[in-house]
N, CA, C and O of each residue as an XYZ file, in Angstrom:
708
protein
N      34.888    -36.460     27.356
C      35.143    -36.052     26.263
C      34.347    -36.715     25.168
O      34.272    -36.002     24.168
N      33.935    -37.492     25.103
C      33.613    -38.044     24.323
C      31.852    -37.612     24.427
O      31.066    -37.495     23.486
N      31.515    -37.385     26.301
C      29.905    -36.975     26.463
C      29.964    -35.407     26.011
O      28.922    -34.859     25.652
N      31.453    -34.549     26.038
C      31.131    -33.706     24.928
C      31.070    -33.403     23.998
O      30.595    -32.312     23.684
N      31.674    -34.520     22.929
C      31.278    -34.857     21.942
C      30.084    -34.512     21.406
O      29.503    -33.450     21.183
N      29.821    -35.834     21.231
C      28.478    -35.966     21.836
C      26.933    -34.764     21.606
O      25.991    -34.559     20.840
N      27.680    -34.157     23.123
C      26.713    -32.471     23.397
C      27.356    -31.839     22.427
O      26.865    -30.713     22.355
N      28.140    -31.964     21.697
C      28.322    -30.641     20.091
C      27.714    -31.175     18.716
O      26.976    -30.614     17.906
N      28.303    -32.513     18.730
C      27.529    -32.860     17.887
C      25.386    -32.574     17.354
O      24.760    -32.156     16.380
N      24.939    -33.368     19.330
C      23.634    -33.345     18.925
C      22.876    -31.241     18.433
O      21.926    -30.885     17.737
N      23.979    -30.386     19.284
C      23.250    -28.440     19.116
C      23.870    -28.450     16.783
O      23.532    -27.640     15.920
N      24.692    -29.583     16.657
C      24.962    -28.889     15.334
C      24.222    -29.794     15.214
O      24.332    -29.817     13.988
N      23.718    -30.381     15.362
C      22.202    -30.970     14.363
C      20.331    -31.124     14.070
O      19.375    -31.560     13.428
N      21.123    -30.025     15.622
C      20.278    -29.124     15.803
C      19.667    -28.341     15.174
O      18.527    -28.198     14.732
N      21.406    -27.403     15.205
C      21.103    -25.866     14.174
C      21.175    -26.074     13.321
O      20.876    -25.240     12.467
N      21.588    -27.240     13.008
C      21.156    -27.430     11.126
C      20.210    -27.907     10.092
O      20.146    -27.759      8.872
N      19.066    -28.904     11.513
C      17.636    -28.928     11.407
C      16.501    -27.656     11.841
O      15.282    -27.661     11.671
N      17.386    -26.557     12.472
C      16.184    -25.120     12.825
C      16.684    -23.977     11.411
O      15.875    -23.100     11.106
N      17.641    -24.047     10.851
C      18.909    -23.469      9.448
C      17.626    -23.779      8.046
O      17.029    -23.035      7.268
N      17.660    -25.923      8.388
C      16.895    -26.621      7.275
C      15.322    -25.941      6.462
O      14.893    -25.779      5.320
N      14.833    -25.686      8.002
C      13.542    -25.200      8.186
C      12.915    -23.942      8.081
O      11.785    -23.657      7.685
N      14.041    -23.074      8.596
C      13.923    -21.933      7.700
C      13.956    -21.419      6.301
O      13.407    -20.603      5.562
N      14.806    -22.246      6.325
C      14.809    -22.005      4.201
C      13.733    -22.825      4.224
O      12.977    -21.933      3.841
N      13.040    -23.719      4.338
C      11.524    -24.390      3.786
C      10.901    -22.796      3.989
O      10.666    -21.885      3.196
N      10.764    -22.948      5.458
C       9.762    -21.725      5.159
C       9.686    -20.876      4.510
O       8.550    -20.469      4.267
N      11.026    -20.079      3.814
C      11.346    -19.171      3.484
C      11.077    -18.982      1.318
O      11.185    -18.213      0.363
N      10.667    -20.433      1.767
C      11.082    -20.324      0.112
C       9.647    -20.735     -0.403
O       9.413    -20.648     -1.608
N       8.475    -21.276      0.663
C       7.356    -21.380      1.020
C       6.337    -20.096      0.486
O       5.464    -19.880     -0.355
N       7.242    -19.260      1.820
C       6.964    -17.792      1.421
C       7.230    -16.773      0.184
O       6.988    -15.566      0.147
N       7.465    -17.116     -0.229
C       8.520    -16.410     -1.150
C       7.938    -17.058     -2.616
O       8.018    -16.440     -3.678
N       7.502    -18.045     -2.519
C       5.882    -18.841     -3.306
C       5.286    -18.189     -3.306
O       5.345    -17.406     -4.254
N       4.395    -18.006     -2.416
C       3.147    -16.790     -2.046
C       3.207    -16.002     -2.698
O       2.487    -15.948     -3.695
N       4.410    -14.744     -2.285
C       4.651    -13.680     -2.520
C       4.968    -13.860     -4.015
O       4.648    -13.108     -4.935
N       5.264    -14.353     -4.038
C       5.661    -14.147     -6.142
C       4.178    -14.234     -6.502
O       3.660    -13.255     -7.038
N       3.286    -15.579     -6.193
C       1.864    -14.402     -7.299
C       1.632    -13.472     -7.358
O       1.487    -12.844     -8.407
N       1.505    -13.019     -6.159
C       1.612    -11.095     -5.755
C       1.555    -10.496     -5.476
O       0.702     -9.818     -4.905
N       2.926    -10.418     -5.889
C       3.435     -9.225     -5.861
C       3.428     -9.297     -7.530
O       3.234     -8.219     -8.093
N       3.636    -10.561     -8.430
C       3.337     -9.811    -10.198
C       2.093     -9.407    -10.233
O       1.795     -8.412    -10.894
N       1.176    -10.100     -9.539
C      -0.194     -9.256     -9.924
C      -0.386     -7.912     -9.691
O      -1.123     -7.258    -10.429
N       0.174     -7.436     -8.776
C      -0.373     -5.918     -7.592
C       0.993     -5.386     -8.791
O       0.802     -4.859     -9.887
N       2.100     -5.663     -8.272
C       2.782     -5.141     -8.314
C       3.516     -5.280     -9.612
O       4.516     -4.592     -9.818
N       2.930     -6.403    -10.777
C       4.208     -6.618    -11.958
C       5.653     -7.219    -11.990
O       6.297     -7.593    -12.970
N       6.031     -7.216    -10.535
C       7.163     -7.652    -10.053
C       7.364     -8.785     -9.450
O       6.434     -9.452     -8.997
N       8.919     -9.220     -9.357
C       8.691    -10.486     -8.606
C       9.238     -9.942     -6.731
O       9.868     -8.886     -6.779
N       9.115    -10.360     -5.631
C       8.487    -10.071     -4.422
C      10.512     -9.446     -3.666
O      10.676     -8.723     -2.683
N      11.611    -10.029     -4.524
C      13.170     -9.416     -4.364
C      12.670     -8.506     -4.822
O      11.721     -8.537     -4.037
N      12.418     -7.543     -5.528
C      12.542     -6.223     -6.008
C      11.302     -5.661     -5.517
O      10.516     -5.098     -6.279
N      10.995     -5.847     -3.705
C       9.826     -5.030     -2.672
C      10.476     -4.956     -2.280
O      11.580     -5.392     -2.606
N      10.089     -4.132     -0.980
C      10.622     -3.767     -0.347
C       9.799     -4.688      0.669
O       8.748     -5.241      0.347
N      10.329     -4.782      1.797
C      10.372     -5.577      3.483
C       8.545     -5.324      3.286
O       7.586     -6.044      3.010
N       8.707     -4.268      3.523
C       7.538     -3.257      4.120
C       6.110     -3.845      3.284
O       5.112     -4.258      3.875
N       6.243     -3.789      2.002
C       5.683     -3.935      1.101
C       5.263     -5.059      0.913
O       4.053     -5.273      0.981
N       5.926     -5.793      0.705
C       5.628     -7.678      1.053
C       5.237     -7.852      2.153
O       5.301     -9.052      2.421
N       4.770     -7.140      3.128
C       4.093     -7.527      4.929
C       2.205     -7.343      4.207
O       1.127     -7.835      4.539
N       2.542     -6.609      3.380
C       1.130     -5.727      2.320
C       0.431     -6.856      1.625
O      -0.719     -7.294      1.605
N       1.174     -7.049      1.260
C       0.538     -8.137     -0.316
C      -0.275     -9.323      0.049
O      -0.574    -10.177     -0.785
N      -0.513     -9.360      0.877
C      -1.870    -10.450      1.775
C      -2.798     -9.221      1.912
O      -4.015     -9.052      1.829
N      -2.216     -8.791      2.045
C      -3.463     -7.548      3.161
C      -4.939     -7.307      2.372
O      -4.780     -7.887      1.298
N      -6.321     -6.720      2.391
C      -6.887     -6.754      1.727
C      -7.322     -5.608      1.530
O      -8.249     -5.420      0.741
N      -6.617     -4.410      2.350
C      -6.869     -3.387      2.508
C      -6.077     -2.903      1.442
O      -6.719     -2.113      0.751
N      -4.769     -3.110      1.005
C      -3.881     -3.095     -0.304
C      -3.719     -3.313     -1.879
O      -2.783     -3.097     -2.649
N      -5.241     -3.921     -2.081
C      -5.506     -4.378     -3.111
C      -4.851     -4.510     -4.872
O      -4.264     -5.272     -5.641
N      -5.720     -2.597     -4.715
C      -5.751     -1.975     -6.163
C      -4.534     -1.328     -6.236
O      -4.819     -0.148     -6.440
N      -3.292     -1.452     -6.180
C      -2.178     -1.014     -6.669
C      -2.218     -0.725     -8.192
O      -2.677     -1.373     -9.133
N      -1.603      0.428     -8.117
C      -1.820      1.094     -9.536
C      -0.003      1.594     -9.990
O       0.297      2.730     -9.622
N       0.678      1.099    -10.446
C       2.148      1.189    -10.981
C       2.644      1.841    -11.365
O       2.382      1.240    -12.407
N       3.697      3.280    -11.915
C       4.229      4.166    -13.040
C       3.645      3.414    -13.459
O       2.615      3.344    -12.789
N       3.634      2.437    -14.547
C       3.560      3.120    -15.789
C       1.759      2.909    -16.270
O       1.169      3.386    -17.240
N       1.382      2.253    -15.459
C      -0.207      2.216    -15.792
C      -0.355      3.724    -15.522
O      -0.703      4.310    -16.548
N      -0.156      4.749    -14.174
C      -0.599      5.778    -14.303
C      -0.907      6.804    -15.054
O      -2.026      7.308    -15.157
N       0.616      7.314    -15.887
C       1.127      7.513    -16.864
C       0.414      7.010    -17.960
O      -0.030      7.733    -18.852
N       0.336      6.244    -17.935
C      -1.189      5.847    -19.280
C      -2.664      5.931    -19.078
O      -3.335      6.028    -20.106
N      -3.340      5.908    -17.834
C      -4.265      6.897    -17.420
C      -3.974      8.688    -17.500
O      -4.680      9.671    -17.725
N      -2.548      8.449    -17.184
C      -2.901     10.127    -17.010
C      -2.453     10.544    -18.571
O      -2.498     11.760    -18.756
N      -2.180     10.031    -19.314
C      -1.870     10.368    -20.867
C      -2.975     10.343    -21.420
O      -3.370     11.300    -22.086
N      -3.622      9.337    -21.265
C      -5.519      8.884    -21.969
C      -6.700      9.846    -21.209
O      -7.838      9.857    -21.678
N      -6.458     10.421    -20.354
C      -6.797     12.056    -19.544
C      -8.022     11.086    -19.345
O      -8.982     11.247    -20.099
N      -8.102      9.455    -17.782
C      -8.650      8.742    -18.236
C      -9.435      9.852    -16.622
O      -8.562     10.583    -16.154
N     -10.196      9.922    -16.217
C     -10.190     10.625    -14.419
C     -10.506      9.610    -13.405
O     -11.354      8.718    -13.393
N      -9.668      9.948    -12.610
C      -8.781      8.348    -11.640
C      -8.942      9.252    -10.363
O      -8.947     10.483    -10.395
N      -9.081      8.426     -9.160
C      -8.463      8.764     -7.890
C      -7.327      7.899     -7.011
O      -7.296      6.834     -6.394
N      -6.588      8.791     -7.266
C      -5.511      8.369     -7.393
C      -4.565      8.097     -4.673
O      -4.124      8.996     -3.957
N      -4.663      7.240     -4.480
C      -4.827      7.563     -3.013
C      -2.108      6.609     -2.741
O      -1.662      5.461     -2.754
N      -1.331      8.159     -2.559
C      -0.982      8.483     -1.910
C      -0.683      7.504     -0.791
O      -1.380      7.485      0.224
N       0.742      6.380     -1.036
C       0.526      6.245      0.738
C       2.008      5.373      0.759
O       2.797      5.098     -0.144
N       2.003      5.181      1.707
C       4.088      4.312      2.042
C       3.539      3.655      3.449
O       2.861      4.230      4.300
N       4.096      2.059      3.468
C       3.741      1.100      3.905
C       4.032      1.332      5.853
O       3.607      0.896      6.923
N       5.357      2.630      5.137
C       6.051      2.896      6.664
C       5.674      3.575      7.427
O       5.864      3.558      8.644
N       4.539      4.909      6.214
C       3.326      5.775      7.122
C       2.531      4.539      8.475
O       2.013      3.428      8.585
N       3.038      6.059      9.451
C       1.682      5.490     10.289
C       1.008      6.088      9.709
O       0.681      5.684      8.593
N       0.699      6.847     10.022
C      -0.915      7.019      9.678
C      -1.652      6.518      8.357
O      -2.850      6.365      8.119
N      -0.318      6.282      7.449
C      -1.609      5.541      6.242
C      -1.689      4.144      6.676
O      -2.235      3.417      5.846
N      -1.197      3.431      8.012
C      -1.595      2.200      8.274
C      -3.150      2.764      9.244
O      -4.043      1.974      9.550
N      -3.162      3.636      9.448
C      -4.309      3.326     10.574
C      -5.244      4.044      9.307
O      -5.964      3.063      9.121
N      -5.863      5.299      8.066
C      -6.105      5.291      8.067
C      -6.635      5.030      6.909
O      -7.755      5.502      6.714
N      -5.866      4.046      5.590
C      -6.548      2.775      4.893
C      -7.423      1.774      5.019
O      -7.135      1.209      3.963
N      -7.908      1.391      5.286
C      -8.489      0.420      6.218
C      -9.869      1.115      6.500
O     -10.884      0.422      6.424
N      -9.987      2.768      6.900
C     -10.952      3.330      6.583
C     -11.493      3.619      6.107
O     -12.685      3.321      6.029
N     -10.475      4.887      5.123
C     -11.046      5.241      3.786
C     -11.090      3.874      2.775
O     -11.868      4.146      1.860
N     -10.689      2.876      2.651
C     -10.874      1.993      1.274
C     -12.742      1.505      2.411
O     -13.778      1.251      1.797
N     -12.726      1.504      2.815
C     -14.151      0.302      3.556
C     -15.197      1.718      3.041
O     -15.862      1.377      2.063
N     -15.516      3.361      3.520
C     -16.102      4.032      3.181
C     -15.830      4.426      1.645
O     -16.849      4.928      1.172
N     -14.765      4.355      0.709
C     -14.612      4.568     -0.804
C     -15.792      4.042     -0.603
O     -16.792      4.741     -0.441
N     -15.810      2.185     -0.587
C     -16.222      1.367     -1.015
C     -17.841      1.550     -0.835
O     -18.657      1.153     -1.667
N     -18.189      2.256      0.462
C     -19.447      1.857      0.673
C     -20.305      3.246     -0.537
O     -21.321      3.294     -1.230
N     -19.389      3.982     -0.275
C     -19.957      5.253     -0.803
C     -19.789      4.954     -2.672
O     -20.653      5.482     -3.372
N     -18.822      4.226     -3.284
C     -18.986      3.074     -5.227
C     -18.342      4.101     -5.538
O     -18.909      4.834     -6.348
N     -16.229      4.766     -4.769
C     -15.583      5.217     -5.935
C     -14.369      4.335     -5.541
O     -13.945      3.937     -4.456
N     -13.870      4.140     -7.142
C     -12.704      3.464     -6.807
C     -11.283      4.625     -6.982
O     -10.814      5.521     -7.684
N     -11.085      3.841     -5.820
C      -9.669      4.450     -5.260
C      -7.733      3.458     -5.686
O      -6.924      2.893     -4.950
N      -7.756      3.623     -6.608
C      -6.192      3.217     -7.058
C      -4.981      3.639     -6.487
O      -4.722      4.810     -6.763
N      -3.997      2.961     -5.647
C      -3.752      3.005     -4.421
C      -1.875      3.224     -4.969
O      -1.495      2.206     -5.547
N      -0.851      4.240     -4.875
C      -0.524      4.107     -5.441
C       1.079      4.362     -4.836
O       1.312      5.557     -5.018
N       2.186      3.744     -4.234
C       2.874      3.255     -3.205
C       3.883      3.995     -3.485
O       4.604      3.369     -4.262
N       4.346      5.108     -3.227
C       5.313      5.767     -2.838
C       6.957      5.408     -2.346
O       7.987      6.081     -2.369
N       6.655      4.038     -1.906
C       8.022      2.920     -0.709
C       8.499      2.775     -2.133
O       9.593      3.221     -2.480
N       7.768      2.219     -2.867
C       8.227      1.835     -4.291
C       9.076      2.932     -5.034
O      10.231      3.348     -4.942
N       7.666      3.289     -6.036
C       7.941      4.433     -6.697
C       7.850      5.984     -6.115
O       6.834      6.368     -5.535
N       8.810      6.698     -6.286
C       9.022      8.066     -5.088
C       8.547      8.636     -6.793
O       7.914      7.622     -7.088
N       8.493      9.051     -7.378
C       8.290     10.112     -8.660
C       7.152     10.636     -7.714
O       7.811     11.516     -7.160
N       6.004     10.713     -7.181
C       5.586     11.740     -7.273
C       5.601     12.515     -6.517
O       4.673     13.287     -6.756
N       6.281     12.883     -5.449
C       7.298     13.350     -4.093
C       7.163     14.545     -4.396
O       6.858     15.587     -3.816
N       7.445     14.221     -5.429
C       7.917     15.966     -6.076
C       7.573     16.914     -6.475
O       7.723     18.075     -6.093
N       6.544     16.005     -8.165
C       5.573     16.252     -8.304
C       4.050     17.067     -7.975
O       3.524     18.154     -8.212
N       3.606     15.263     -6.995
C       1.962     16.114     -6.568
C       2.032     15.301     -5.543
O       1.441     14.247     -5.779
N       2.560     15.355     -4.393
C       2.443     15.187     -2.852
C       3.885     15.534     -2.075
O       5.030     15.434     -2.516
N       3.362     16.033     -0.593
C       5.035     16.468     -0.128
C       4.117     15.161      1.227
O       4.511     14.010      1.035
N       3.613     15.220      1.793
C       3.135     13.651      2.139
C       2.583     11.952      1.717
O       2.320     11.404      0.646
N       2.578     11.459      3.281
C       1.252     10.666      3.193
C       0.628     10.259      4.082
O       1.180     10.190      5.180
N      -1.107      9.730      3.896
C      -1.575      9.883      2.877
C      -2.314     10.752      2.431
O      -3.396     11.114      2.894
N      -1.437     11.363      0.945
C      -2.625     11.817      0.172
C      -3.873     11.988     -0.688
O      -3.769     10.762     -0.739
N      -4.767     12.237     -1.291
C      -5.148     11.541     -2.153
C      -5.334     12.382     -3.174
O      -5.514     13.502     -2.695
N      -5.391     12.410     -4.547
C      -5.826     13.706     -5.416
C      -6.694     12.242     -6.969
O      -6.610     11.184     -7.593
N      -7.573     13.781     -6.590
C      -8.215     13.691     -7.515
C      -7.655     13.843     -9.408
O      -7.417     15.040     -9.573
N      -7.450     13.217    -10.489
C      -6.932     13.334    -11.502
C      -8.412     13.842    -13.127
O      -9.328     13.232    -13.678
N      -8.230     14.255    -13.162
C      -9.230     14.944    -14.494
C      -8.585     15.664    -15.130
O      -8.166     16.733    -14.688
N      -8.227     14.969    -17.044
C      -7.861     15.643    -18.117
C      -6.215     15.043    -18.096
O      -5.523     15.766    -18.812
N      -5.492     14.019    -17.521
C      -4.598     14.323    -17.304
C      -4.293     14.861    -16.252
O      -4.498     13.872    -15.549
N      -3.933     15.704    -15.470
C      -3.496     16.955    -14.129
C      -4.537     16.282    -13.313
O      -5.473     15.560    -13.658
N      -3.947     16.901    -11.558
C      -4.519     16.132    -10.807
C      -5.516     18.278    -10.221
O      -5.235     19.473    -10.302
N      -6.923     17.158     -9.587
C      -7.517     18.479    -10.014
C      -7.762     19.559     -8.895
O      -6.787     19.544     -8.143
N      -8.604     20.401     -8.537
C      -9.224     20.472     -7.118
C      -8.958     19.255     -5.805
O      -8.255     19.309     -4.795
N      -9.545     18.560     -6.157
C     -10.227     17.554     -5.094
C      -8.431     17.061     -5.158
O      -7.677     16.637     -6.034
N      -8.285     17.507     -3.269
C      -6.752     16.410     -2.240
C      -6.917     16.425     -1.646
O      -7.231     17.523     -1.186
N      -6.940     15.597     -1.039
C      -6.859     15.334      0.716
C      -6.226     15.104      1.033
O      -6.243     13.897      0.794
N      -5.196     15.343      1.667
C      -4.741     14.904      2.579
C      -4.547     15.110      4.477
O      -3.787     15.883      5.060
N      -5.606     14.040      5.119
C      -5.191     13.712      5.993
C      -5.473     12.286      6.851
O      -5.726     11.288      6.176
N      -5.440     12.172      8.181
C      -4.884     11.019      8.237
C      -4.680     10.454      9.372
O      -3.683     10.764     10.024
N      -5.550      9.548      9.817
C      -6.177      8.882     11.505
C      -5.120      8.600     12.179
O      -4.401      7.703     11.739
N      -4.760      9.262     13.372
C      -3.403      9.383     14.263
C      -4.083      8.663     15.741
O      -3.343      8.558     16.720
N      -5.784      8.103     15.828
C      -6.325      7.749     16.744
C      -6.405      8.482     17.800
O      -6.309      8.018     18.936
N      -6.591      9.718     17.531
C      -7.499     10.479     18.071
C      -9.262     10.269     18.105
O     -10.220     10.025     17.371
N      -8.869     10.580     19.621
C     -10.686      9.950     19.675
C     -11.319     11.222     18.945
O     -11.885     11.104     17.858
N     -11.140     12.918     19.861
C     -11.436     13.850     19.127
C     -10.908     14.547     17.778
O     -11.411     15.614     17.424
N     -10.324     14.196     17.348
C      -9.868     14.836     15.235
C     -10.585     13.836     15.148
O     -11.728     13.984     15.582
N     -10.195     12.384     14.540
C      -9.783     10.991     13.554
C     -11.911     11.340     12.838
O     -12.219     11.480     11.654
N     -12.903     11.374     14.055
C     -13.761     11.790     13.208
C     -14.125     12.179     12.693
O     -14.706     11.801     11.675
N     -13.937     13.460     13.249
C     -13.890     14.460     12.183
C     -12.943     14.374     10.271
O     -13.383     14.658      9.157
N     -11.556     13.853     10.732
C     -11.333     12.741      9.040
C     -12.163     11.858      8.961
O     -11.922     11.317      7.881
N     -12.966     11.379      9.404
C     -13.851     10.939      8.653
C     -14.890     11.124      8.054
O     -15.073     10.593      6.958
N     -15.506     11.655      8.442
C     -16.627     12.877      7.614
C     -16.151     13.008      6.422
O     -16.450     12.407      5.391
N     -14.487     14.802      6.842
C     -13.776     15.418      5.101
C     -13.274     14.746      4.534
O     -12.903     15.179      3.443
N     -12.737     12.467      5.057
C     -12.991     12.207      3.650
C     -14.532     11.607      3.380
O     -14.791     11.582      2.177
N     -15.598     11.124      4.231
C     -17.252     10.501      3.491
C     -16.998     12.485      2.667
O     -17.121     12.372      1.447
N     -16.811     13.491      2.932
C     -17.047     14.076      2.241
C     -16.494     14.299      0.046
O     -16.920     14.096     -1.091
N     -15.454     14.770      0.727
C     -14.162     13.626      0.177
C     -15.284     13.203     -0.981
O     -15.855     13.881     -1.836
N     -15.360     11.628     -0.602
C     -15.723     10.882     -1.987
C     -17.009     11.553     -2.187
O     -17.503     11.685     -3.307
N     -17.346     11.816     -1.521
C     -19.423     12.782     -2.138
C     -18.586     13.514     -3.328
O     -19.367     13.290     -4.254
N     -17.754     14.077     -3.783
C     -17.326     14.912     -3.656
C     -17.390     15.029     -5.476
O     -17.719     15.797     -6.380
N     -16.777     13.567     -5.201
C     -15.095     12.766     -6.544
C     -16.499     12.054     -6.674
O     -16.338     11.865     -7.880
N     -17.646     11.544     -6.455
C     -18.706     10.540     -7.060
C     -19.497     11.632     -7.728
O     -20.104     11.256     -8.731
N     -19.638     12.990     -7.379
C     -20.395     13.663     -8.400
C     -19.451     14.648     -8.681
O     -20.079     15.691     -8.496
N     -18.388     14.923     -8.996
C     -17.995     15.137    -10.287
C     -17.940     13.857    -11.523
O     -18.456     13.828    -12.640
N     -17.301     13.098    -10.980
C     -18.080     11.495    -11.722
C     -18.917     11.348    -12.086
O     -19.063     10.552    -13.014
N     -19.445     11.705    -11.811
C     -21.567     11.814    -12.764
C     -21.588     12.413    -13.956
O     -22.131     11.910    -14.939
N     -20.818     13.872    -13.952
C     -21.261     14.711    -14.317
C     -20.177     14.659    -15.695
O     -20.347     15.220    -16.777
N     -18.896     13.704    -15.221
C     -17.653     13.854    -16.070
C     -19.068     12.980    -18.290
O     -18.509     12.891    -19.383
């Protein structure tokens, strides 16, 4: 009986140690996420979805625009290129790294709007993700693209070409403004 109590005691101590270690790791993770969540989304990480929290440190999702900033730019009639994405969108996950690199190469700033966190654009501007829209004079322009990479070796080069042409058209439009 003493051996059984000893084994149970050891098991309880092990589980308590695992729990304490897990709590410690969570607090460290939350502290790091707090800074990024404030920087990118102007909120605490506990108000963000788990999928969004996973992208806080991803270099491809660092130019986030929140609804208040988006609405202000529209009201000020500032031209802007907005990439509507969702962290849960399979196509967005494949497309974002490519389009962000391509936009940087071409020299076009892309603002990223997370529709998982902020759902307002769904009925107003988009039907699916990924979607990119160039806004002029406070309104969506005719420059809109909603293609996503899928992993299809034949189709994906065509999608990349379409984005390259799109970014060049945006850049041309911006240079005439």
